[in-house]
CSV table of C-alpha atoms in Angstrom, one decimal:
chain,number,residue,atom,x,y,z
R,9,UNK,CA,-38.3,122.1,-32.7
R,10,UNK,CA,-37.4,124.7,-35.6
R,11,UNK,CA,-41.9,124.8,-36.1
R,12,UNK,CA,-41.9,126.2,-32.5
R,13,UNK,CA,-39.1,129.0,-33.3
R,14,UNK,CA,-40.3,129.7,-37.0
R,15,UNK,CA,-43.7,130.3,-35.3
R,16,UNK,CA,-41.8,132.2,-32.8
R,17,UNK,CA,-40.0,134.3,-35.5
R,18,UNK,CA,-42.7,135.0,-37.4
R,19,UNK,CA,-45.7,135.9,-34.9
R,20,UNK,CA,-47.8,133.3,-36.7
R,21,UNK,CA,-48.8,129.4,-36.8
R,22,UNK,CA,-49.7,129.7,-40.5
R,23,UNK,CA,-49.0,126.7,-42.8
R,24,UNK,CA,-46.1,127.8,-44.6
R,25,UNK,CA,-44.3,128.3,-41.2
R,26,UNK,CA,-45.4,125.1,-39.6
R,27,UNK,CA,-44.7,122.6,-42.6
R,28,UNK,CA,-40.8,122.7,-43.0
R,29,UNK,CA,-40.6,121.5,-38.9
R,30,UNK,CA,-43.5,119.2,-39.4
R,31,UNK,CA,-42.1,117.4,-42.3
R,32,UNK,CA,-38.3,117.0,-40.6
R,33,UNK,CA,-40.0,115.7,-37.3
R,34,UNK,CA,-41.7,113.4,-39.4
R,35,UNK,CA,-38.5,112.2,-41.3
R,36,UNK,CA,-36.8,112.3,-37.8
R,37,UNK,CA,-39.8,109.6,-37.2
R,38,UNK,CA,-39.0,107.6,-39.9
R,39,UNK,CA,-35.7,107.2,-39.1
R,40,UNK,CA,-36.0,106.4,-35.7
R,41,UNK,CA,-38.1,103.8,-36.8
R,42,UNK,CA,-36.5,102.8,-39.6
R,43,UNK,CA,-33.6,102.2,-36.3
R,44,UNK,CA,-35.5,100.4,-33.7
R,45,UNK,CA,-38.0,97.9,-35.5
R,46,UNK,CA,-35.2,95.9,-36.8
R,47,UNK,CA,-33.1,96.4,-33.5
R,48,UNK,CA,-36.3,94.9,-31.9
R,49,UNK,CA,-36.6,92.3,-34.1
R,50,UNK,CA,-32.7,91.2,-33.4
R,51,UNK,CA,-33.3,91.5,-29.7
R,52,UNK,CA,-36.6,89.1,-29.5
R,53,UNK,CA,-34.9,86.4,-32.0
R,54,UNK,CA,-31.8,86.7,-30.1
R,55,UNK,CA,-33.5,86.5,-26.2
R,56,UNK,CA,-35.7,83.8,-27.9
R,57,UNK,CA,-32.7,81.9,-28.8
R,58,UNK,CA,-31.0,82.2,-25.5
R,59,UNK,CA,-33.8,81.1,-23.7
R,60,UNK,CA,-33.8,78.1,-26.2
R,61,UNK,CA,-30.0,77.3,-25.1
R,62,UNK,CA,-30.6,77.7,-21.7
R,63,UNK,CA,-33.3,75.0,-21.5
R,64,UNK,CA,-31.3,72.7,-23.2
R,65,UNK,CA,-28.9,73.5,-21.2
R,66,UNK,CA,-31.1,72.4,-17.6
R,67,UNK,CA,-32.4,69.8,-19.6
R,68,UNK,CA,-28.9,68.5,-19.7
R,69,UNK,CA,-27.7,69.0,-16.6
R,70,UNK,CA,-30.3,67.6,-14.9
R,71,UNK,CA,-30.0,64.6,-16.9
R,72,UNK,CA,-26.1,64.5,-16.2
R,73,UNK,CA,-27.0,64.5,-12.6
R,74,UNK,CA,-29.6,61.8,-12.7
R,75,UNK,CA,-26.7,59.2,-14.5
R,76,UNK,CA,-24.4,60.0,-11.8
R,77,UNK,CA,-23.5,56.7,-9.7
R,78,UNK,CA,-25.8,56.5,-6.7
R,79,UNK,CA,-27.8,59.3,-7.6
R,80,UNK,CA,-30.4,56.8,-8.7
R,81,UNK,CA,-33.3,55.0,-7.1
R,82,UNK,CA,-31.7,53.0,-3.7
């Protein structure tokens, strides 16, 4: 945002006006990065996890169910 209004300011897009914004949007990248590629990671272990848990979780129920007296075979 400050490239647009240095350009702005000083009439021109020469480099020494453009380079200050372009370097903080690119640490402004970095950072946002640095944020959400971990937070992504966390989120498919722990959705990977919870889907894990729920299966067992069928699994187990429906094996509860199939022990119950006269749920078997007549």
């Amino acid at each position: 945002m400050s490239a647009f209004l240095n350009i702005g300011a000083q009439g021109s897009a020469s480099l020494v006006v453009v380079a200050p914004g372009i370097a903080e949007a690119l640490i402004a990248t970095v950072a946002g990065l640095g944020a959400a590629i971990p937070a992504v990671v966390g989120y498919n272990h722990c959705l990977g996890r919870l889907r894990e848990l729920s299966q067992g979780t069928q699994q187990f129920t429906s094996e509860f169910l199939d022990r119950r007296p006269g749920s078997g075979p007549s």
